[in-house]
Coordinates of C-alpha atoms and ligand atoms in Angstrom, one line a residue:
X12 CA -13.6 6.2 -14.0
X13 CA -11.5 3.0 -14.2
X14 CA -11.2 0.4 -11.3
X15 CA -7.8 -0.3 -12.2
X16 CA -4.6 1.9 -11.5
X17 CA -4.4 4.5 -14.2
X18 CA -0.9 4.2 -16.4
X19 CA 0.6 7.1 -18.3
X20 CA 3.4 6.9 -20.7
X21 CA 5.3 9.3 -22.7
X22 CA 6.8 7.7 -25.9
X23 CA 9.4 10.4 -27.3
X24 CA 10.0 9.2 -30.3
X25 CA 12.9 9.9 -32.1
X26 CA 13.3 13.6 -30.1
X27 CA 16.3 14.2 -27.7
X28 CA 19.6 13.5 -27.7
X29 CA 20.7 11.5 -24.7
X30 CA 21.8 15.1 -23.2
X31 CA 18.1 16.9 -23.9
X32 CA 16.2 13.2 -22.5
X33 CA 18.6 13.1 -19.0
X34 CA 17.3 17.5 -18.7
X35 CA 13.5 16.2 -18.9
X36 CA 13.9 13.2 -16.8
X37 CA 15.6 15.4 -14.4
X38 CA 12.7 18.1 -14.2
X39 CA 10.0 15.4 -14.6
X40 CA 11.1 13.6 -11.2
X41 CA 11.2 16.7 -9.5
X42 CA 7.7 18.3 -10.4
X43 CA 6.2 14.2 -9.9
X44 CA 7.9 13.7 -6.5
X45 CA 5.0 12.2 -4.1
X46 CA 3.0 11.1 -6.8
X47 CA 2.2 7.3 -6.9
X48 CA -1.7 6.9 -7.7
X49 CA -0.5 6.7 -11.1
X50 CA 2.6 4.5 -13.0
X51 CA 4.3 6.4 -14.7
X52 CA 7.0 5.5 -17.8
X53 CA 8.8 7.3 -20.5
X54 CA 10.5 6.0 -23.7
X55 CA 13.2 7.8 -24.5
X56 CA 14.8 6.7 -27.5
X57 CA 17.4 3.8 -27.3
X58 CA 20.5 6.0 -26.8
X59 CA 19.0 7.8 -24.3
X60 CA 17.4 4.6 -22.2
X61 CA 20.6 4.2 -19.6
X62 CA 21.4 7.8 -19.1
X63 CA 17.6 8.4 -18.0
X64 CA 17.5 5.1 -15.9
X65 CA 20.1 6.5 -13.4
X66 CA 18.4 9.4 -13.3
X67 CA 14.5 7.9 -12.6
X68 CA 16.0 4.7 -10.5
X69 CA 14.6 5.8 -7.2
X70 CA 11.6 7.9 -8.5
X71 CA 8.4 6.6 -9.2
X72 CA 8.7 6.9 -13.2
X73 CA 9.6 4.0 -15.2
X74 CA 11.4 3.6 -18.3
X75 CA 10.7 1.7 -21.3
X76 CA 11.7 1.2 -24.9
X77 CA 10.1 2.3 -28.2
X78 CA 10.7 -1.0 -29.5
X79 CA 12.7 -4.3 -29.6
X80 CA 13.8 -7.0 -31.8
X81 CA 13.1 -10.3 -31.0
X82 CA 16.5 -12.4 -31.4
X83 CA 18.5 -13.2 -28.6
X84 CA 21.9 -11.7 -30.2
X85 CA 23.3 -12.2 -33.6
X86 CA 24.2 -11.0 -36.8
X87 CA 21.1 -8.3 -36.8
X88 CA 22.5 -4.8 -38.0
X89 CA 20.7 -1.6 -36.1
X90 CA 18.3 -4.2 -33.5
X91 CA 18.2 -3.5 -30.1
X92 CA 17.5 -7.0 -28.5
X93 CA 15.0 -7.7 -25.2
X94 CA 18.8 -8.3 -22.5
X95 CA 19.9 -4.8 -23.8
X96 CA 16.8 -2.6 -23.1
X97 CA 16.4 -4.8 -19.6
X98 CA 19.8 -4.1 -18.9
X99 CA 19.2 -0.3 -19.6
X100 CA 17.1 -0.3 -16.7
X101 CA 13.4 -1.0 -19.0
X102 CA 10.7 -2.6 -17.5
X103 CA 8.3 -1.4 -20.3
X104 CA 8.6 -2.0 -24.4
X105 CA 6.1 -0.2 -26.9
X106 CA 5.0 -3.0 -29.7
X107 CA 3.6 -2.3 -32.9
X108 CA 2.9 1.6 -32.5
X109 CA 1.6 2.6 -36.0
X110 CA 4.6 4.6 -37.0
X111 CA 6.5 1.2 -37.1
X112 CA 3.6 -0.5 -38.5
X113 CA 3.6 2.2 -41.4
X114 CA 6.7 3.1 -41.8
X115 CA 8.5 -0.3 -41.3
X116 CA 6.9 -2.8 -42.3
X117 CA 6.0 -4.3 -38.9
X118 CA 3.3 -6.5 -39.2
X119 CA 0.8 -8.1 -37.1
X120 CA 2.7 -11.1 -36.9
X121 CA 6.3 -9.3 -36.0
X122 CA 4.0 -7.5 -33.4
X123 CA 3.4 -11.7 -32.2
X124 CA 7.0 -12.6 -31.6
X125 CA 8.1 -8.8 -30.5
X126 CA 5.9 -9.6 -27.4
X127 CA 6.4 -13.5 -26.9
X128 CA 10.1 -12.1 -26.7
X129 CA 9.3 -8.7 -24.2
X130 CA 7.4 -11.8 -22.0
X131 CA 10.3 -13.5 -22.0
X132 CA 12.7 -11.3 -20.9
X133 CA 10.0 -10.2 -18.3
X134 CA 9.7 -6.5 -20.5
X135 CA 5.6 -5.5 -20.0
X136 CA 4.7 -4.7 -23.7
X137 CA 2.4 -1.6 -24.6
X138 CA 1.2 -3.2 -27.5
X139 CA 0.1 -1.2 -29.8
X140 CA -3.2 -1.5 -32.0
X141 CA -5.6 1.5 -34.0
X142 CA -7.8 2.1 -37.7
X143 CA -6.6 4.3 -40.0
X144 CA -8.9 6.9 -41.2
X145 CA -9.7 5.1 -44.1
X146 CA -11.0 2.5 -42.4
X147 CA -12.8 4.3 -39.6
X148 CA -14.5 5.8 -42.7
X149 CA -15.1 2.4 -44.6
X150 CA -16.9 1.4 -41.0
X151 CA -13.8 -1.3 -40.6
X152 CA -12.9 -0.1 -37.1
X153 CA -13.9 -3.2 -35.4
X154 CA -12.6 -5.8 -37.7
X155 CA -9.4 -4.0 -38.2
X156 CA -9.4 -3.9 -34.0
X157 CA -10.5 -7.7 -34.0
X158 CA -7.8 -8.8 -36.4
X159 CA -4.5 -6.9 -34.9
X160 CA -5.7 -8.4 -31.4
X161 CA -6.4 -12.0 -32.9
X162 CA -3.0 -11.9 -34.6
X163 CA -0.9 -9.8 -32.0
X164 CA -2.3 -12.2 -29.3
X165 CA -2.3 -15.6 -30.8
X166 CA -0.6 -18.2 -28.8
X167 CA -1.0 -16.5 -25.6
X168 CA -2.5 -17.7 -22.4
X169 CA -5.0 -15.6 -19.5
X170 CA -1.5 -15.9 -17.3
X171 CA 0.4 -13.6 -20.0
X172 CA -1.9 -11.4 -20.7
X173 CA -1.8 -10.2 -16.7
X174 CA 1.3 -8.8 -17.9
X175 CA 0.8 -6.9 -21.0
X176 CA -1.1 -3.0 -21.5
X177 CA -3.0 -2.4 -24.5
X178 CA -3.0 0.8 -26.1
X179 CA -5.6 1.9 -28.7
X180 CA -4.4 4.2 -30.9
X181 CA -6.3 5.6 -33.8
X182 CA -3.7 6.4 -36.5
X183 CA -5.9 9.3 -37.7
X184 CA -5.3 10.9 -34.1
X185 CA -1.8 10.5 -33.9
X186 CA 0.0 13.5 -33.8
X187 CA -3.0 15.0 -35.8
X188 CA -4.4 17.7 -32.9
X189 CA -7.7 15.3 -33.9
X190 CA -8.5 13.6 -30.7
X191 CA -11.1 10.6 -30.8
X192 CA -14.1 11.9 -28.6
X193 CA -14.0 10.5 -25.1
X194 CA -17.1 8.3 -26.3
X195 CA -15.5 7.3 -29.4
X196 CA -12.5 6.3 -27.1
X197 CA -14.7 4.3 -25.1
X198 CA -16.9 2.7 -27.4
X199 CA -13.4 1.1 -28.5
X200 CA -12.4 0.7 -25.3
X201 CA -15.6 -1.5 -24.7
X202 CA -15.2 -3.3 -27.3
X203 CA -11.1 -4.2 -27.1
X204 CA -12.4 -5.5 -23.4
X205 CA -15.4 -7.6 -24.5
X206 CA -12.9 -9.1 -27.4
X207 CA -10.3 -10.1 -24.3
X208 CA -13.1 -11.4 -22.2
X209 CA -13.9 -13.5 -25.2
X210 CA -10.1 -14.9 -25.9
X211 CA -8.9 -15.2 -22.4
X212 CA -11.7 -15.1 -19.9
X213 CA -14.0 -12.3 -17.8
X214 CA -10.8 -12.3 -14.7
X215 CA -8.2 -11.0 -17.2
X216 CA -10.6 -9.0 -19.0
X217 CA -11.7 -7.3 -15.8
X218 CA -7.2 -6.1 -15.2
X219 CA -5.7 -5.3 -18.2
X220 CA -5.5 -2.2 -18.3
X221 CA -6.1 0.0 -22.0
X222 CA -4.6 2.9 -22.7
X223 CA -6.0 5.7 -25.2
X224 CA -3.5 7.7 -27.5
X225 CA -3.8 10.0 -30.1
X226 CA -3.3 14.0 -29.3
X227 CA -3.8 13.6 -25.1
X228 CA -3.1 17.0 -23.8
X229 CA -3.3 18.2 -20.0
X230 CA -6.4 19.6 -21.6
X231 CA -8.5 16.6 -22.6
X232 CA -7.3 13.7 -20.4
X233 CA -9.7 14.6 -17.4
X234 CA -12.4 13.3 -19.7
X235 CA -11.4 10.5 -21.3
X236 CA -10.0 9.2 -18.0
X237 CA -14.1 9.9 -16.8
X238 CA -14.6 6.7 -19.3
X239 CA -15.2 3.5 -17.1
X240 CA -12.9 1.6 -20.0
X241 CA -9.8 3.8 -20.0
X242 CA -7.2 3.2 -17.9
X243 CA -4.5 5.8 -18.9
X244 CA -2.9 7.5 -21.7
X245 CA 0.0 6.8 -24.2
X246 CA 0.9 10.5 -24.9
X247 CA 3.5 11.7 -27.6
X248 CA 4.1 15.4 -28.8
X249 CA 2.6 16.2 -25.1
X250 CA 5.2 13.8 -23.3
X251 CA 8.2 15.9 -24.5
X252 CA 7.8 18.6 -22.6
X253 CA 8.1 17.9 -18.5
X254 CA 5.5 20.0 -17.4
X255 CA 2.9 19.0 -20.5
X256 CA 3.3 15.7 -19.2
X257 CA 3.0 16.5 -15.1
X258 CA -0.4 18.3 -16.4
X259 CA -1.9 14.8 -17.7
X260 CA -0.4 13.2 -14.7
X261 CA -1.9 15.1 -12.2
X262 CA -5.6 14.8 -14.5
X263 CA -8.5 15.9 -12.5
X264 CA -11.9 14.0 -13.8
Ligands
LIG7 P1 0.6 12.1 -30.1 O1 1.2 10.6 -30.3 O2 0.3 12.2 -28.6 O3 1.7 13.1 -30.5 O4 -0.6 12.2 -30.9 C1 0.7 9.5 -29.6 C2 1.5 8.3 -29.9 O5 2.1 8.2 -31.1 O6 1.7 7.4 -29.1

């Protein structure tokens, strides 16, 4: 078991109209009243974000984006920028999940200035980092692992990184039913903290917290939350559902 406090999230991807989101957020807060040994955040999509806010504002779950662009305000048809999802009541942004990274073209580098720009506006990104199964297969893991935190991270000091969650998230495991092995979690899990400790010191490397995802159900978070290097879950098809999600809230180890 983690020292630090455990942090779930759901990210619903592009599921739920702002009507469906505002029903879960509503049945969510009721089945989680009382709970506070865990933080707790959804990510609705974008039109959803304000309608849920008014509906979380005095529970204990959080809301968050699946995304941002990094401009200020401008001429940027379709982006969301960091002052609209803070003003939708965000104090979370997901950066770089592998959906945007394969389906969008978001590089390691876009990942950089996405989070320079959630810092910024004082968003805490969930940034996002994972192999594909090629690679696990090609024994790249690491490398792969070494390079999207080198690149996501560059530039940044120990004092930001006390406000940013990393979430590994093997693309192979992603909304695949194939969950990485609690041990396979955590020898990653090791590893992304050794490579911190490395970059911005044994202190930081000791609070940031790292989140698994990839298929978490009520089912199997109990034992990868046993893991001494996981500190939470970044859930997907599992999040949708309010009581799916209370059942890997309430995780017994
Ligand atoms: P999944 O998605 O839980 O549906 O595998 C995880 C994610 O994409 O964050």
């Amino acid at each position: 078991m983690s020292k630090r406090k455990p942090f779930i999230a759901g990210n619903w991807k592009m599921y739920k109209t702002s009507f469906e989101a505002v029903e879960t957020a509503r049945k969510l807060v009721r089945i989680l009243k009382g709970i506070n040994h865990v933080d707790i955040m959804i990510a609705p999509p974008f039109t959803a974000l304000a309608a849920v806010y008014e509906v979380v504002k005095e529970s204990s779950v959080m809301v968050g984006a699946q995304n941002l662009f990094w401009e200020k305000e401008g001429a940027y048809t379709g982006e969301i920028s960091p002052g609209m999802i803070v003003s939708s009541g965000c104090r979370y942004v997901i950066i770089g999940h592998s959906e945007r990274r394969q389906y969008f073209g978001e590089t390691d580098c876009n990942v950089n200035k996405k989070i320079r720009a959630a810092l910024n506006n004082s968003l805490v990104p969930v940034i996002c980092i994972g192999e594909t199964e090629k690679e696990r297969d090609e024994g790249d893991t690491f490398n792969i692992l070494d390079k999207q935190i080198k690149m996501g991270l560059e530039g940044f000091s120990p004092d930001d990184l006390k406000h940013v969650i990393l979430a590994y998230e093997p693309v192979w495991a992603i909304g695949t039913g194939k969950t990485a092995t609690s041990d396979q979690a955590q020898e990653v899990h090791r590893f992304l903290r050794s490579l911190i400790e490395n970059l911005f010191g044994k202190k930081i490397a000791g609070s940031v917290r790292i989140l698994y995802g990839g298929s978490v159900k009520p089912e199997n978070i109990g034992e990868l939350m046993l893991m001494p290097d996981i500190d939470g879950a970044l859930v997907g098809g599992a999040s949708l559902d309010a009581e799916k999600f209370a059942g890997i809230i309430n995780f017994k180890i």
